[in-house]
């Protein structure tokens, strides 16, 4: 069976199971005394406008997945691979994205209110137009991320800023030296 066909079947199966009330998709098993998570591989899948509130996709592979306008409120996406994923206009409010890899992800206009992004990698991610109220970016990596003007000034209490962080939209009223002194 081709990987693409398997991926489409996996996505269809996940959506069908979700409609029946299932929310846990990261299966856990113990192997030699170690708990391992078997997460779904939904890389490259077209999941636009999907409604998956409260879904558990811990460690899922969503590389290059199209989740445009997806409803993922309160989703468990910790340690997920979301590299180059399209999450534009997605609802990620209250989602757990701890230690997720969002490298080069498109998060334009996403709702990240109260999202948990502790130790997430947002290198090169597009965060313009996002809603961040209450989001926790503690330890997040934002190197080369495209950020809305003024964002870093509002995040400094919860964000460790790397000295080499570059901002594509320079913040005119706050300098990197001022931010560094707040650390």
PDB file of C-alpha atoms in Angstrom:
ATOM      1  CA  UNK A   1       0.000   0.000   0.000  1.00  0.00           C
ATOM      2  CA  UNK A   2       1.433   3.409  -0.901  1.00  0.00           C
ATOM      3  CA  UNK A   3       2.262   5.840   1.887  1.00  0.00           C
ATOM      4  CA  UNK A   4      -0.151   8.415   0.442  1.00  0.00           C
ATOM      5  CA  UNK A   5      -3.050   5.930   0.370  1.00  0.00           C
ATOM      6  CA  UNK A   6      -2.208   4.739   3.887  1.00  0.00           C
ATOM      7  CA  UNK A   7      -2.108   8.360   5.057  1.00  0.00           C
ATOM      8  CA  UNK A   8      -5.525   9.111   3.554  1.00  0.00           C
ATOM      9  CA  UNK A   9      -6.970   6.003   5.181  1.00  0.00           C
ATOM     10  CA  UNK A  10      -5.390   6.948   8.526  1.00  0.00           C
ATOM     11  CA  UNK A  11      -6.856  10.452   8.314  1.00  0.00           C
ATOM     12  CA  UNK A  12     -10.294   9.127   7.349  1.00  0.00           C
ATOM     13  CA  UNK A  13     -10.133   6.578  10.189  1.00  0.00           C
ATOM     14  CA  UNK A  14      -9.116   9.272  12.704  1.00  0.00           C
ATOM     15  CA  UNK A  15     -12.008  11.519  11.646  1.00  0.00           C
ATOM     16  CA  UNK A  16     -14.505   8.646  11.752  1.00  0.00           C
ATOM     17  CA  UNK A  17     -13.331   7.618  15.231  1.00  0.00           C
ATOM     18  CA  UNK A  18     -13.468  11.247  16.406  1.00  0.00           C
ATOM     19  CA  UNK A  19     -17.123  11.476  15.309  1.00  0.00           C
ATOM     20  CA  UNK A  20     -17.932   8.459  17.508  1.00  0.00           C
ATOM     21  CA  UNK A  21     -16.498  10.261  20.556  1.00  0.00           C
ATOM     22  CA  UNK A  22     -12.922   8.971  20.616  1.00  0.00           C
ATOM     23  CA  UNK A  23     -10.402  11.664  21.553  1.00  0.00           C
ATOM     24  CA  UNK A  24      -7.243   9.678  22.395  1.00  0.00           C
ATOM     25  CA  UNK A  25      -5.219   8.899  19.262  1.00  0.00           C
ATOM     26  CA  UNK A  26      -1.754   8.598  20.747  1.00  0.00           C
ATOM     27  CA  UNK A  27      -1.736   4.939  21.742  1.00  0.00           C
ATOM     28  CA  UNK A  28       0.566   4.085  24.623  1.00  0.00           C
ATOM     29  CA  UNK A  29       2.142   0.742  25.326  1.00  0.00           C
ATOM     30  CA  UNK A  30       4.801  -0.543  27.638  1.00  0.00           C
ATOM     31  CA  UNK A  31       7.861  -2.130  26.042  1.00  0.00           C
ATOM     32  CA  UNK A  32      10.539  -3.436  28.379  1.00  0.00           C
ATOM     33  CA  UNK A  33       9.356  -1.244  31.234  1.00  0.00           C
ATOM     34  CA  UNK A  34       9.357   1.875  29.058  1.00  0.00           C
ATOM     35  CA  UNK A  35       6.129   3.549  27.977  1.00  0.00           C
ATOM     36  CA  UNK A  36       6.170   4.300  24.261  1.00  0.00           C
ATOM     37  CA  UNK A  37       3.677   6.376  22.332  1.00  0.00           C
ATOM     38  CA  UNK A  38       2.523   5.278  18.914  1.00  0.00           C
ATOM     39  CA  UNK A  39       1.184   8.412  17.301  1.00  0.00           C
ATOM     40  CA  UNK A  40      -0.593   8.744  13.984  1.00  0.00           C
ATOM     41  CA  UNK A  41       1.315   9.788  10.888  1.00  0.00           C
ATOM     42  CA  UNK A  42      -0.771  12.487   9.227  1.00  0.00           C
ATOM     43  CA  UNK A  43       2.098  14.156   7.408  1.00  0.00           C
ATOM     44  CA  UNK A  44       1.053  15.979   4.265  1.00  0.00           C
ATOM     45  CA  UNK A  45      -2.651  15.379   4.926  1.00  0.00           C
ATOM     46  CA  UNK A  46      -5.280  17.920   3.886  1.00  0.00           C
ATOM     47  CA  UNK A  47      -7.217  18.500   7.102  1.00  0.00           C
ATOM     48  CA  UNK A  48      -8.586  21.954   6.325  1.00  0.00           C
ATOM     49  CA  UNK A  49     -11.529  23.034   8.483  1.00  0.00           C
ATOM     50  CA  UNK A  50     -11.399  19.807  10.518  1.00  0.00           C
ATOM     51  CA  UNK A  51     -13.009  20.012  13.981  1.00  0.00           C
ATOM     52  CA  UNK A  52     -10.866  18.130  16.511  1.00  0.00           C
ATOM     53  CA  UNK A  53     -11.451  19.858  19.848  1.00  0.00           C
ATOM     54  CA  UNK A  54      -9.938  18.008  22.844  1.00  0.00           C
ATOM     55  CA  UNK A  55      -8.135  15.537  20.533  1.00  0.00           C
ATOM     56  CA  UNK A  56      -4.992  13.844  21.860  1.00  0.00           C
ATOM     57  CA  UNK A  57      -2.285  13.677  19.194  1.00  0.00           C
ATOM     58  CA  UNK A  58       0.790  13.559  21.408  1.00  0.00           C
ATOM     59  CA  UNK A  59       3.932  13.026  19.291  1.00  0.00           C
ATOM     60  CA  UNK A  60       1.862  12.939  16.086  1.00  0.00           C
ATOM     61  CA  UNK A  61       3.592  13.523  12.758  1.00  0.00           C
ATOM     62  CA  UNK A  62       1.806  16.414  11.058  1.00  0.00           C
ATOM     63  CA  UNK A  63       4.751  17.458   8.884  1.00  0.00           C
ATOM     64  CA  UNK A  64       3.448  19.676   6.053  1.00  0.00           C
ATOM     65  CA  UNK A  65      -0.160  18.917   7.039  1.00  0.00           C
ATOM     66  CA  UNK A  66      -2.744  21.448   5.886  1.00  0.00           C
ATOM     67  CA  UNK A  67      -4.711  22.409   9.004  1.00  0.00           C
ATOM     68  CA  UNK A  68      -5.952  25.753   7.664  1.00  0.00           C
ATOM     69  CA  UNK A  69      -8.944  26.928   9.759  1.00  0.00           C
ATOM     70  CA  UNK A  70      -8.861  23.706  11.803  1.00  0.00           C
ATOM     71  CA  UNK A  71     -10.544  23.723  15.206  1.00  0.00           C
ATOM     72  CA  UNK A  72      -7.962  22.269  17.597  1.00  0.00           C
ATOM     73  CA  UNK A  73      -9.006  24.005  20.813  1.00  0.00           C
ATOM     74  CA  UNK A  74      -7.710  22.223  23.929  1.00  0.00           C
ATOM     75  CA  UNK A  75      -5.921  19.658  21.737  1.00  0.00           C
ATOM     76  CA  UNK A  76      -2.957  17.727  23.149  1.00  0.00           C
ATOM     77  CA  UNK A  77      -0.281  18.276  20.503  1.00  0.00           C
ATOM     78  CA  UNK A  78       2.728  18.118  22.800  1.00  0.00           C
ATOM     79  CA  UNK A  79       5.884  16.846  21.133  1.00  0.00           C
ATOM     80  CA  UNK A  80       4.094  16.842  17.762  1.00  0.00           C
ATOM     81  CA  UNK A  81       5.989  17.357  14.521  1.00  0.00           C
ATOM     82  CA  UNK A  82       4.264  20.351  12.913  1.00  0.00           C
ATOM     83  CA  UNK A  83       7.192  21.412  10.738  1.00  0.00           C
ATOM     84  CA  UNK A  84       6.026  23.383   7.685  1.00  0.00           C
ATOM     85  CA  UNK A  85       2.388  22.738   8.656  1.00  0.00           C
ATOM     86  CA  UNK A  86      -0.262  25.219   7.544  1.00  0.00           C
ATOM     87  CA  UNK A  87      -2.084  26.281  10.713  1.00  0.00           C
ATOM     88  CA  UNK A  88      -3.255  29.632   9.369  1.00  0.00           C
ATOM     89  CA  UNK A  89      -6.572  30.742  10.880  1.00  0.00           C
ATOM     90  CA  UNK A  90      -6.575  27.622  13.093  1.00  0.00           C
ATOM     91  CA  UNK A  91      -8.095  27.650  16.572  1.00  0.00           C
ATOM     92  CA  UNK A  92      -5.377  26.430  18.937  1.00  0.00           C
ATOM     93  CA  UNK A  93      -6.819  28.099  22.038  1.00  0.00           C
ATOM     94  CA  UNK A  94      -5.839  26.269  25.216  1.00  0.00           C
ATOM     95  CA  UNK A  95      -3.925  23.700  23.117  1.00  0.00           C
ATOM     96  CA  UNK A  96      -0.904  21.968  24.637  1.00  0.00           C
ATOM     97  CA  UNK A  97       1.996  22.390  22.208  1.00  0.00           C
ATOM     98  CA  UNK A  98       4.803  21.774  24.723  1.00  0.00           C
ATOM     99  CA  UNK A  99       8.038  20.720  23.023  1.00  0.00           C
ATOM    100  CA  UNK A 100       6.320  20.652  19.626  1.00  0.00           C
ATOM    101  CA  UNK A 101       8.340  21.386  16.512  1.00  0.00           C
ATOM    102  CA  UNK A 102       6.657  24.210  14.603  1.00  0.00           C
ATOM    103  CA  UNK A 103       9.707  25.055  12.498  1.00  0.00           C
ATOM    104  CA  UNK A 104       8.657  27.062   9.416  1.00  0.00           C
ATOM    105  CA  UNK A 105       4.966  26.531  10.247  1.00  0.00           C
ATOM    106  CA  UNK A 106       2.397  29.014   8.935  1.00  0.00           C
ATOM    107  CA  UNK A 107       0.414  30.214  11.943  1.00  0.00           C
ATOM    108  CA  UNK A 108      -0.853  33.455  10.408  1.00  0.00           C
ATOM    109  CA  UNK A 109      -4.012  34.689  12.143  1.00  0.00           C
ATOM    110  CA  UNK A 110      -4.169  31.573  14.361  1.00  0.00           C
ATOM    111  CA  UNK A 111      -5.886  31.731  17.736  1.00  0.00           C
ATOM    112  CA  UNK A 112      -3.207  30.851  20.297  1.00  0.00           C
ATOM    113  CA  UNK A 113      -5.053  32.277  23.314  1.00  0.00           C
ATOM    114  CA  UNK A 114      -3.973  30.454  26.471  1.00  0.00           C
ATOM    115  CA  UNK A 115      -1.995  27.938  24.396  1.00  0.00           C
ATOM    116  CA  UNK A 116       0.927  26.222  26.099  1.00  0.00           C
ATOM    117  CA  UNK A 117       4.045  26.522  23.945  1.00  0.00           C
ATOM    118  CA  UNK A 118       6.637  25.713  26.610  1.00  0.00           C
ATOM    119  CA  UNK A 119       9.933  24.735  24.945  1.00  0.00           C
ATOM    120  CA  UNK A 120       8.271  24.706  21.506  1.00  0.00           C
ATOM    121  CA  UNK A 121      10.462  25.347  18.465  1.00  0.00           C
ATOM    122  CA  UNK A 122       8.982  28.181  16.405  1.00  0.00           C
ATOM    123  CA  UNK A 123      12.098  28.772  14.309  1.00  0.00           C
ATOM    124  CA  UNK A 124      11.061  30.496  11.087  1.00  0.00           C
ATOM    125  CA  UNK A 125       7.341  30.251  11.931  1.00  0.00           C
ATOM    126  CA  UNK A 126       4.963  32.942  10.662  1.00  0.00           C
ATOM    127  CA  UNK A 127       3.111  34.308  13.685  1.00  0.00           C
ATOM    128  CA  UNK A 128       1.730  37.475  12.148  1.00  0.00           C
ATOM    129  CA  UNK A 129      -1.860  38.269  13.038  1.00  0.00           C
ATOM    130  CA  UNK A 130      -2.040  35.661  15.826  1.00  0.00           C
ATOM    131  CA  UNK A 131      -3.973  36.099  19.054  1.00  0.00           C
ATOM    132  CA  UNK A 132      -1.626  35.400  21.988  1.00  0.00           C
ATOM    133  CA  UNK A 133      -3.555  36.485  25.109  1.00  0.00           C
ATOM    134  CA  UNK A 134      -2.507  34.220  27.981  1.00  0.00           C
ATOM    135  CA  UNK A 135      -0.217  32.028  25.850  1.00  0.00           C
ATOM    136  CA  UNK A 136       2.818  30.566  27.625  1.00  0.00           C
ATOM    137  CA  UNK A 137       6.005  30.766  25.544  1.00  0.00           C
ATOM    138  CA  UNK A 138       8.415  29.853  28.369  1.00  0.00           C
ATOM    139  CA  UNK A 139      11.610  28.522  26.805  1.00  0.00           C
ATOM    140  CA  UNK A 140      10.195  28.703  23.271  1.00  0.00           C
ATOM    141  CA  UNK A 141      12.633  29.196  20.403  1.00  0.00           C
ATOM    142  CA  UNK A 142      11.560  31.995  18.078  1.00  0.00           C
ATOM    143  CA  UNK A 143      14.685  32.420  15.985  1.00  0.00           C
ATOM    144  CA  UNK A 144      13.881  33.920  12.560  1.00  0.00           C
ATOM    145  CA  UNK A 145      10.143  33.846  13.302  1.00  0.00           C
ATOM    146  CA  UNK A 146       7.941  36.413  11.596  1.00  0.00           C
ATOM    147  CA  UNK A 147       6.353  38.280  14.476  1.00  0.00           C
ATOM    148  CA  UNK A 148       3.824  41.095  14.753  1.00  0.00           C
ATOM    149  CA  UNK A 149       5.316  44.404  15.854  1.00  0.00           C
ATOM    150  CA  UNK A 150       5.345  44.722  19.653  1.00  0.00           C
ATOM    151  CA  UNK A 151       4.952  41.016  20.381  1.00  0.00           C
ATOM    152  CA  UNK A 152       8.312  40.511  22.097  1.00  0.00           C
ATOM    153  CA  UNK A 153       7.632  43.362  24.516  1.00  0.00           C
ATOM    154  CA  UNK A 154       4.435  41.621  25.672  1.00  0.00           C
ATOM    155  CA  UNK A 155       6.017  38.167  25.943  1.00  0.00           C
ATOM    156  CA  UNK A 156       9.184  38.981  27.894  1.00  0.00           C
ATOM    157  CA  UNK A 157       7.832  37.774  31.267  1.00  0.00           C
ATOM    158  CA  UNK A 158       7.280  34.261  29.850  1.00  0.00           C
ATOM    159  CA  UNK A 159       9.761  34.034  26.984  1.00  0.00           C
ATOM    160  CA  UNK A 160      13.463  33.369  27.103  1.00  0.00           C
ATOM    161  CA  UNK A 161      14.846  35.365  24.216  1.00  0.00           C
ATOM    162  CA  UNK A 162      17.920  34.051  22.471  1.00  0.00           C
ATOM    163  CA  UNK A 163      20.473  36.743  21.705  1.00  0.00           C
ATOM    164  CA  UNK A 164      20.521  35.696  18.031  1.00  0.00           C
ATOM    165  CA  UNK A 165      16.743  35.990  17.610  1.00  0.00           C
ATOM    166  CA  UNK A 166      15.959  37.999  14.535  1.00  0.00           C
ATOM    167  CA  UNK A 167      12.636  39.634  13.925  1.00  0.00           C
ATOM    168  CA  UNK A 168      11.364  40.159  10.392  1.00  0.00           C
ATOM    169  CA  UNK A 169       9.134  43.014  11.535  1.00  0.00           C
ATOM    170  CA  UNK A 170      11.510  45.202  13.571  1.00  0.00           C
ATOM    171  CA  UNK A 171       9.996  46.591  16.741  1.00  0.00           C
ATOM    172  CA  UNK A 172      10.612  50.341  16.580  1.00  0.00           C
ATOM    173  CA  UNK A 173       9.903  51.178  20.226  1.00  0.00           C
ATOM    174  CA  UNK A 174      11.770  48.283  21.909  1.00  0.00           C
ATOM    175  CA  UNK A 175      15.391  47.394  21.284  1.00  0.00           C
ATOM    176  CA  UNK A 176      16.950  43.975  21.746  1.00  0.00           C
ATOM    177  CA  UNK A 177      19.176  45.510  24.454  1.00  0.00           C
ATOM    178  CA  UNK A 178      16.085  46.594  26.397  1.00  0.00           C
ATOM    179  CA  UNK A 179      14.610  43.119  26.098  1.00  0.00           C
ATOM    180  CA  UNK A 180      17.870  41.497  27.182  1.00  0.00           C
ATOM    181  CA  UNK A 181      17.919  43.642  30.328  1.00  0.00           C
ATOM    182  CA  UNK A 182      14.465  42.270  31.247  1.00  0.00           C
ATOM    183  CA  UNK A 183      15.642  38.642  31.266  1.00  0.00           C
TER     184      UNK A 183
END
